[in-house]
GROMACS .gro file of C-alpha atoms in nm:
model
  351
    1MET     CA    1  13.687  16.229   2.676
    2ILE     CA    2  13.361  16.052   2.772
    3LEU     CA    3  13.138  15.955   2.481
    4VAL     CA    4  12.769  15.881   2.510
    5ASN     CA    5  12.642  15.532   2.444
    6PHE     CA    6  12.390  15.615   2.173
    7THR     CA    7  12.205  15.286   2.219
    8ILE     CA    8  12.116  15.398   2.569
    9CYS     CA    9  12.049  15.757   2.468
   10ASN     CA   10  11.808  15.651   2.197
   11SER     CA   11  11.605  15.460   2.454
   12PHE     CA   12  11.501  15.778   2.634
   13ASN     CA   13  11.151  15.880   2.538
   14LYS     CA   14  11.072  16.215   2.380
   15CYS     CA   15  10.952  16.358   2.710
   16GLY     CA   16  11.275  16.258   2.886
   17LEU     CA   17  11.489  16.400   2.606
   18SER     CA   18  11.300  16.728   2.606
   19ARG     CA   19  11.367  16.761   2.977
   20ILE     CA   20  11.736  16.704   2.917
   21ILE     CA   21  11.747  16.970   2.649
   22ALA     CA   22  11.542  17.212   2.857
   23ASN     CA   23  11.780  17.175   3.148
   24SER     CA   24  12.107  17.201   2.951
   25SER     CA   25  12.121  17.579   3.008
   26SER     CA   26  12.303  17.710   2.701
   27ALA     CA   27  12.359  17.467   2.417
   28ALA     CA   28  12.544  17.731   2.221
   29SER     CA   29  12.800  17.793   2.493
   30VAL     CA   30  12.848  17.419   2.539
   31PHE     CA   31  12.907  17.382   2.166
   32GLU     CA   32  13.159  17.665   2.159
   33SER     CA   33  13.361  17.520   2.446
   34GLN     CA   34  13.352  17.174   2.292
   35ARG     CA   35  13.448  17.312   1.950
   36SER     CA   36  13.752  17.485   2.100
   37PHE     CA   37  13.853  17.166   2.272
   38HIS     CA   38  13.817  16.966   1.953
   39ALA     CA   39  14.009  17.224   1.752
   40LEU     CA   40  14.304  17.159   1.982
   41SER     CA   41  14.244  16.783   1.975
   42SER     CA   42  14.224  16.776   1.598
   43GLN     CA   43  14.564  16.944   1.571
   44ARG     CA   44  14.713  16.659   1.771
   45ALA     CA   45  14.523  16.404   1.564
   46CYS     CA   46  14.657  16.557   1.243
   47SER     CA   47  15.010  16.502   1.356
   48MET     CA   48  14.935  16.128   1.352
   49ASP     CA   49  14.702  16.127   1.053
   50ASN     CA   50  14.773  16.362   0.765
   51ASN     CA   51  14.434  16.295   0.607
   52PRO     CA   52  14.169  16.335   0.879
   53SER     CA   53  13.810  16.280   0.768
   54PRO     CA   54  13.593  16.594   0.802
   55SER     CA   55  13.284  16.382   0.861
   56HIS     CA   56  13.465  16.190   1.134
   57MET     CA   57  13.569  16.514   1.304
   58THR     CA   58  13.213  16.647   1.278
   59LEU     CA   59  13.081  16.329   1.437
   60ASP     CA   60  13.334  16.359   1.719
   61VAL     CA   61  13.225  16.718   1.784
   62PHE     CA   62  12.860  16.614   1.784
   63LYS     CA   63  12.924  16.324   2.020
   64SER     CA   64  13.117  16.547   2.256
   65VAL     CA   65  12.842  16.811   2.263
   66VAL     CA   66  12.575  16.551   2.336
   67SER     CA   67  12.806  16.385   2.588
   68HIS     CA   68  12.851  16.711   2.777
   69ALA     CA   69  12.484  16.803   2.765
   70LEU     CA   70  12.351  16.462   2.860
   71LEU     CA   71  12.606  16.337   3.110
   72GLY     CA   72  12.679  16.672   3.270
   73LYS     CA   73  12.354  16.861   3.274
   74PHE     CA   74  12.118  16.563   3.296
   75THR     CA   75  12.294  16.393   3.585
   76ALA     CA   76  12.306  16.722   3.772
   77VAL     CA   77  11.930  16.770   3.741
   78PHE     CA   78  11.814  16.409   3.758
   79PRO     CA   79  12.088  16.201   3.926
   80LYS     CA   80  11.862  15.922   4.045
   81LEU     CA   81  11.670  15.905   3.719
   82PHE     CA   82  11.996  15.876   3.526
   83LYS     CA   83  12.104  15.581   3.740
   84CYS     CA   84  11.785  15.389   3.671
   85GLN     CA   85  11.576  15.558   3.402
   86TRP     CA   86  11.289  15.324   3.331
   87LYS     CA   87  11.337  15.318   2.955
   88THR     CA   88  11.688  15.177   2.997
   89TYR     CA   89  11.590  14.917   3.255
   90GLU     CA   90  11.628  14.619   3.022
   91GLY     CA   91  11.995  14.705   2.981
   92GLN     CA   92  12.036  14.743   3.356
   93LYS     CA   93  11.886  14.400   3.416
   94LYS     CA   94  12.126  14.242   3.168
   95PHE     CA   95  12.416  14.407   3.347
   96TYR     CA   96  12.313  14.267   3.685
   97ALA     CA   97  12.244  13.924   3.532
   98ASN     CA   98  12.596  13.911   3.390
   99PHE     CA   99  12.753  13.994   3.725
  100SER     CA  100  12.530  13.784   3.948
  101THR     CA  101  12.702  13.652   4.258
  102ASP     CA  102  12.470  13.353   4.280
  103CYS     CA  103  12.733  13.087   4.228
  104ASN     CA  104  12.546  12.769   4.313
  105MET     CA  105  12.321  12.801   4.005
  106GLY     CA  106  12.031  12.680   4.218
  107ARG     CA  107  11.706  12.856   4.297
  108LYS     CA  108  11.789  13.215   4.380
  109PHE     CA  109  11.614  13.336   4.694
  110CYS     CA  110  11.343  13.587   4.602
  111VAL     CA  111  11.176  13.830   4.841
  112GLY     CA  112  10.875  14.034   4.731
  113GLY     CA  113  10.723  14.325   4.917
  114ASN     CA  114  10.349  14.369   4.855
  115TRP     CA  115  10.256  14.720   4.965
  116LYS     CA  116   9.890  14.658   4.878
  117MET     CA  117   9.680  14.979   4.893
  118ASN     CA  118   9.924  15.165   5.115
  119GLY     CA  119  10.165  15.455   5.081
  120ASP     CA  120  10.192  15.808   4.950
  121GLN     CA  121  10.480  15.993   4.786
  122LYS     CA  122  10.639  16.086   5.117
  123SER     CA  123  10.628  15.738   5.273
  124ILE     CA  124  10.731  15.567   4.949
  125ALA     CA  125  11.029  15.800   4.919
  126GLU     CA  126  11.135  15.701   5.272
  127ILE     CA  127  11.102  15.329   5.201
  128CYS     CA  128  11.299  15.364   4.878
  129LYS     CA  129  11.567  15.563   5.059
  130THR     CA  130  11.598  15.288   5.320
  131LEU     CA  131  11.628  15.016   5.056
  132SER     CA  132  11.871  15.220   4.845
  133GLY     CA  133  12.104  15.274   5.139
  134ALA     CA  134  12.086  14.924   5.283
  135GLN     CA  135  12.340  14.646   5.237
  136LEU     CA  136  12.113  14.389   5.074
  137ASP     CA  137  12.216  14.029   5.019
  138PRO     CA  138  12.332  14.017   4.654
  139ASN     CA  139  12.221  13.653   4.637
  140THR     CA  140  11.858  13.753   4.701
  141GLU     CA  141  11.633  13.890   4.430
  142VAL     CA  142  11.407  14.171   4.554
  143VAL     CA  143  11.076  14.281   4.401
  144ILE     CA  144  10.848  14.559   4.522
  145GLY     CA  145  10.472  14.538   4.455
  146CYS     CA  146  10.377  14.903   4.446
  147PRO     CA  147  10.031  15.063   4.403
  148ALA     CA  148   9.983  15.125   4.031
  149ILE     CA  149   9.962  15.502   4.059
  150TYR     CA  150  10.310  15.515   4.220
  151LEU     CA  151  10.487  15.253   4.007
  152MET     CA  152  10.688  15.496   3.795
  153TYR     CA  153  10.766  15.708   4.101
  154ALA     CA  154  10.903  15.405   4.290
  155ARG     CA  155  11.092  15.277   3.984
  156ASN     CA  156  11.281  15.605   3.954
  157LEU     CA  157  11.371  15.606   4.325
  158LEU     CA  158  11.477  15.244   4.366
  159PRO     CA  159  11.815  15.100   4.263
  160CYS     CA  160  11.811  14.907   3.938
  161ASN     CA  161  11.874  14.570   4.103
  162ILE     CA  162  11.535  14.590   4.279
  163GLY     CA  163  11.244  14.490   4.058
  164VAL     CA  164  10.905  14.661   4.056
  165ALA     CA  165  10.574  14.475   4.025
  166GLY     CA  166  10.217  14.569   3.952
  167GLN     CA  167   9.968  14.423   4.197
  168ASN     CA  168   9.723  14.324   3.927
  169ALA     CA  169   9.680  14.319   3.549
  170TYR     CA  170   9.406  14.215   3.310
  171LYS     CA  171   9.412  13.934   3.054
  172VAL     CA  172   9.415  14.147   2.739
  173ALA     CA  173   9.638  14.422   2.604
  174LYS     CA  174   9.378  14.700   2.575
  175GLY     CA  175   9.009  14.772   2.534
  176ALA     CA  176   8.692  14.890   2.706
  177PHE     CA  177   8.775  14.760   3.054
  178THR     CA  178   8.727  15.060   3.283
  179GLY     CA  179   8.965  15.065   3.576
  180GLU     CA  180   9.183  14.778   3.455
  181ILE     CA  181   9.555  14.783   3.376
  182SER     CA  182   9.725  14.576   3.107
  183PRO     CA  183  10.068  14.410   3.125
  184ALA     CA  184  10.175  14.630   2.833
  185MET     CA  185  10.097  14.938   3.042
  186LEU     CA  186  10.297  14.803   3.335
  187LYS     CA  187  10.596  14.738   3.110
  188ASP     CA  188  10.567  15.083   2.956
  189ILE     CA  189  10.620  15.254   3.290
  190GLY     CA  190  10.907  15.033   3.400
  191ALA     CA  191  10.750  14.742   3.590
  192ASP     CA  192  10.889  14.399   3.509
  193TRP     CA  193  10.678  14.185   3.744
  194VAL     CA  194  10.312  14.146   3.832
  195ILE     CA  195  10.147  13.981   4.133
  196LEU     CA  196   9.844  13.772   4.034
  197GLY     CA  197   9.598  13.552   4.220
  198HIS     CA  198   9.645  13.708   4.562
  199SER     CA  199   9.386  13.587   4.813
  200GLU     CA  200   9.241  13.936   4.840
  201ARG     CA  201   9.175  13.937   4.465
  202ARG     CA  202   9.015  13.595   4.496
  203ALA     CA  203   8.803  13.666   4.806
  204ILE     CA  204   8.708  14.033   4.771
  205PHE     CA  205   8.694  14.069   4.393
  206LYS     CA  206   8.577  13.712   4.327
  207GLU     CA  207   8.848  13.629   4.075
  208SER     CA  208   8.829  13.264   3.973
  209ASP     CA  209   9.116  13.022   3.926
  210GLU     CA  210   9.052  13.029   3.550
  211LEU     CA  211   9.057  13.409   3.520
  212ILE     CA  212   9.376  13.434   3.725
  213ALA     CA  213   9.543  13.171   3.506
  214GLU     CA  214   9.440  13.359   3.189
  215LYS     CA  215   9.583  13.679   3.334
  216ALA     CA  216   9.907  13.503   3.422
  217ALA     CA  217   9.945  13.354   3.073
  218HIS     CA  218   9.886  13.690   2.907
  219ALA     CA  219  10.130  13.870   3.140
  220LEU     CA  220  10.400  13.616   3.057
  221ALA     CA  221  10.330  13.647   2.685
  222GLU     CA  222  10.373  14.024   2.719
  223GLY     CA  223  10.715  13.980   2.880
  224LEU     CA  224  10.636  14.030   3.248
  225LYS     CA  225  10.748  13.794   3.522
  226VAL     CA  226  10.467  13.663   3.740
  227ILE     CA  227  10.431  13.601   4.111
  228ALA     CA  228  10.147  13.348   4.103
  229CYS     CA  229   9.972  13.330   4.440
  230ILE     CA  230   9.793  13.031   4.588
  231GLY     CA  231   9.674  12.936   4.936
  232GLU     CA  232   9.397  12.790   5.149
  233THR     CA  233   9.154  12.947   5.395
  234LEU     CA  234   9.134  12.856   5.763
  235GLU     CA  235   8.822  12.648   5.701
  236GLU     CA  236   8.995  12.455   5.425
  237ARG     CA  237   9.299  12.390   5.643
  238GLU     CA  238   9.088  12.272   5.934
  239ALA     CA  239   8.905  12.040   5.695
  240ASN     CA  240   9.241  11.895   5.586
  241LYS     CA  241   9.191  12.025   5.231
  242THR     CA  242   9.511  12.229   5.201
  243ASN     CA  243   9.673  12.002   4.944
  244ASP     CA  244   9.352  11.972   4.742
  245VAL     CA  245   9.309  12.351   4.728
  246VAL     CA  246   9.664  12.438   4.625
  247ALA     CA  247   9.666  12.152   4.371
  248ARG     CA  248   9.344  12.286   4.216
  249GLN     CA  249   9.489  12.637   4.196
  250MET     CA  250   9.814  12.510   4.045
  251CYS     CA  251   9.622  12.298   3.794
  252ALA     CA  252   9.445  12.611   3.666
  253TYR     CA  253   9.781  12.783   3.613
  254ALA     CA  254   9.924  12.472   3.446
  255GLN     CA  255   9.644  12.461   3.190
  256LYS     CA  256   9.745  12.807   3.063
  257ILE     CA  257  10.119  12.841   3.135
  258LYS     CA  258  10.359  12.658   2.905
  259ASP     CA  259  10.689  12.818   3.008
  260TRP     CA  260  10.751  12.844   3.382
  261SER     CA  261  11.091  13.012   3.364
  262ASN     CA  262  10.948  13.356   3.452
  263VAL     CA  263  10.710  13.237   3.722
  264VAL     CA  264  10.751  13.243   4.098
  265VAL     CA  265  10.477  13.071   4.300
  266ALA     CA  266  10.380  13.232   4.630
  267TYR     CA  267  10.214  13.002   4.880
  268GLU     CA  268  10.017  13.219   5.119
  269PRO     CA  269   9.788  13.048   5.370
  270VAL     CA  270   9.496  13.292   5.381
  271TRP     CA  271   9.450  13.241   5.753
  272ALA     CA  272   9.801  13.375   5.814
  273ILE     CA  273   9.779  13.691   5.601
  274GLY     CA  274   9.766  14.004   5.815
  275THR     CA  275   9.647  13.808   6.117
  276GLY     CA  276   9.974  13.784   6.305
  277LYS     CA  277   9.945  13.406   6.277
  278THR     CA  278  10.221  13.237   6.083
  279ALA     CA  279  10.245  12.881   5.964
  280THR     CA  280  10.527  12.716   6.153
  281PRO     CA  281  10.838  12.651   5.945
  282GLU     CA  282  10.741  12.284   5.947
  283GLN     CA  283  10.386  12.355   5.825
  284ALA     CA  284  10.515  12.581   5.548
  285GLN     CA  285  10.781  12.330   5.440
  286GLU     CA  286  10.521  12.053   5.428
  287VAL     CA  287  10.308  12.244   5.177
  288HIS     CA  288  10.611  12.358   4.976
  289ALA     CA  289  10.735  11.999   4.953
  290PHE     CA  290  10.391  11.888   4.836
  291LEU     CA  291  10.394  12.158   4.568
  292ARG     CA  292  10.739  12.047   4.453
  293LYS     CA  293  10.611  11.689   4.424
  294TRP     CA  294  10.299  11.805   4.239
  295LEU     CA  295  10.513  11.997   3.990
  296CYS     CA  296  10.732  11.693   3.932
  297GLU     CA  297  10.434  11.468   3.865
  298ASN     CA  298  10.220  11.713   3.665
  299ILE     CA  299  10.462  11.949   3.489
  300SER     CA  300  10.816  11.810   3.481
  301PRO     CA  301  11.104  11.722   3.713
  302GLU     CA  302  11.301  12.013   3.564
  303VAL     CA  303  11.031  12.267   3.652
  304ALA     CA  304  10.992  12.113   3.997
  305GLU     CA  305  11.363  12.160   4.060
  306SER     CA  306  11.396  12.511   3.920
  307LEU     CA  307  11.068  12.683   4.012
  308ARG     CA  308  11.093  12.911   4.313
  309ILE     CA  309  10.820  12.889   4.576
  310GLN     CA  310  10.781  13.179   4.818
  311TYR     CA  311  10.609  13.169   5.153
  312GLY     CA  312  10.377  13.453   5.250
  313GLY     CA  313  10.168  13.513   5.560
  314SER     CA  314  10.275  13.745   5.841
  315VAL     CA  315  10.645  13.710   5.762
  316THR     CA  316  10.853  13.928   5.994
  317ALA     CA  317  11.217  13.982   6.079
  318ALA     CA  318  11.160  13.759   6.383
  319ASN     CA  319  11.052  13.448   6.191
  320ALA     CA  320  11.218  13.497   5.851
  321LYS     CA  321  11.548  13.326   5.931
  322GLU     CA  322  11.385  13.007   6.056
  323LEU     CA  323  11.153  12.991   5.755
  324ALA     CA  324  11.444  13.055   5.517
  325LYS     CA  325  11.628  12.747   5.647
  326LYS     CA  326  11.370  12.511   5.500
  327PRO     CA  327  11.489  12.347   5.177
  328ASP     CA  328  11.176  12.414   4.969
  329ILE     CA  329  11.115  12.774   5.080
  330ASP     CA  330  11.279  12.993   4.816
  331GLY     CA  331  11.179  13.334   4.945
  332PHE     CA  332  10.894  13.537   5.084
  333LEU     CA  333  10.604  13.752   4.972
  334VAL     CA  334  10.583  14.006   5.251
  335GLY     CA  335  10.286  14.229   5.329
  336GLY     CA  336  10.282  14.480   5.614
  337ALA     CA  337  10.646  14.427   5.714
  338SER     CA  338  10.761  14.540   5.367
  339LEU     CA  339  10.648  14.891   5.460
  340LYS     CA  340  10.884  14.898   5.758
  341PRO     CA  341  11.263  14.916   5.799
  342GLU     CA  342  11.264  14.553   5.916
  343PHE     CA  343  11.204  14.453   5.554
  344VAL     CA  344  11.580  14.479   5.508
  345GLU     CA  345  11.630  14.207   5.770
  346ILE     CA  346  11.379  13.986   5.591
  347ILE     CA  347  11.559  14.035   5.261
  348ASN     CA  348  11.883  13.933   5.434
  349ALA     CA  349  11.731  13.627   5.602
  350LYS     CA  350  11.967  13.392   5.417
  351LYS     CA  351  12.281  13.576   5.525
   0.00000   0.00000   0.00000
């Protein structure tokens, strides 16, 4: 007999539980069938125990009824939601962490897909179907940056070993900030990451280094993991200011972030984002190596060794493998290509 894990069951919200009950056709008939079964089972149990506890038998009956209703009816109506219901996601993450196949204990390759302001329910369902059915490298962590309005939808369609990220979050938990989203809200609907400091937020919405750092610190304090973006413009690169710019941006983060264990830095040269131009593997490695050195000198050697640094900027299936060979490139933050089937090839670039 299958018994329900009540720790998991209790994590369903009231709305989810009401749906389960509403869809478990006839609770009375389920109870009658389970009671008949337990009447027979209890006869067998009595042959081994002459003093069975009535309360224990009642609990067994109750567990069996709930087990049948939840596991049978719920999985029939919501099979995908049962596999990765967002309120049980913390437990799912612990499961995958315990059975990680990353044996070298080094920096685990991390690939993020930033969908930006793209997608609708139909296209998102197709992308999620592709990712769910693909053979993804188990040694690569995958995170999807989904538009806020579709975050819960994507979370319920994606397998549990793929993380979901908000594309922005504000620096406080709640308040009169029309149009903003808090880290607490992202967590409440199942997101466990947030992308902050993207060049489009800096250039279009005029977000400063200081504001981005405050947002990152608050997101971390609220329990989200952060993809912290940095990168120089074409003018800054041509003026040989790349190192100065990324050091300034990192310094702002460092003034607010005390624990870097849940941070991934994404180096994205602005001139390569959405332009079709990509920094050569050598150019990307040069900046990543500089960042590693900066971390060692300004944060700690331990953070420098453990912090993952992604490359972003027109990453495609065609250039991903060469970029992934570089020792200080620990993954990618992918824009347009993450909306296409080739995203699977980018995820598997280390294979």
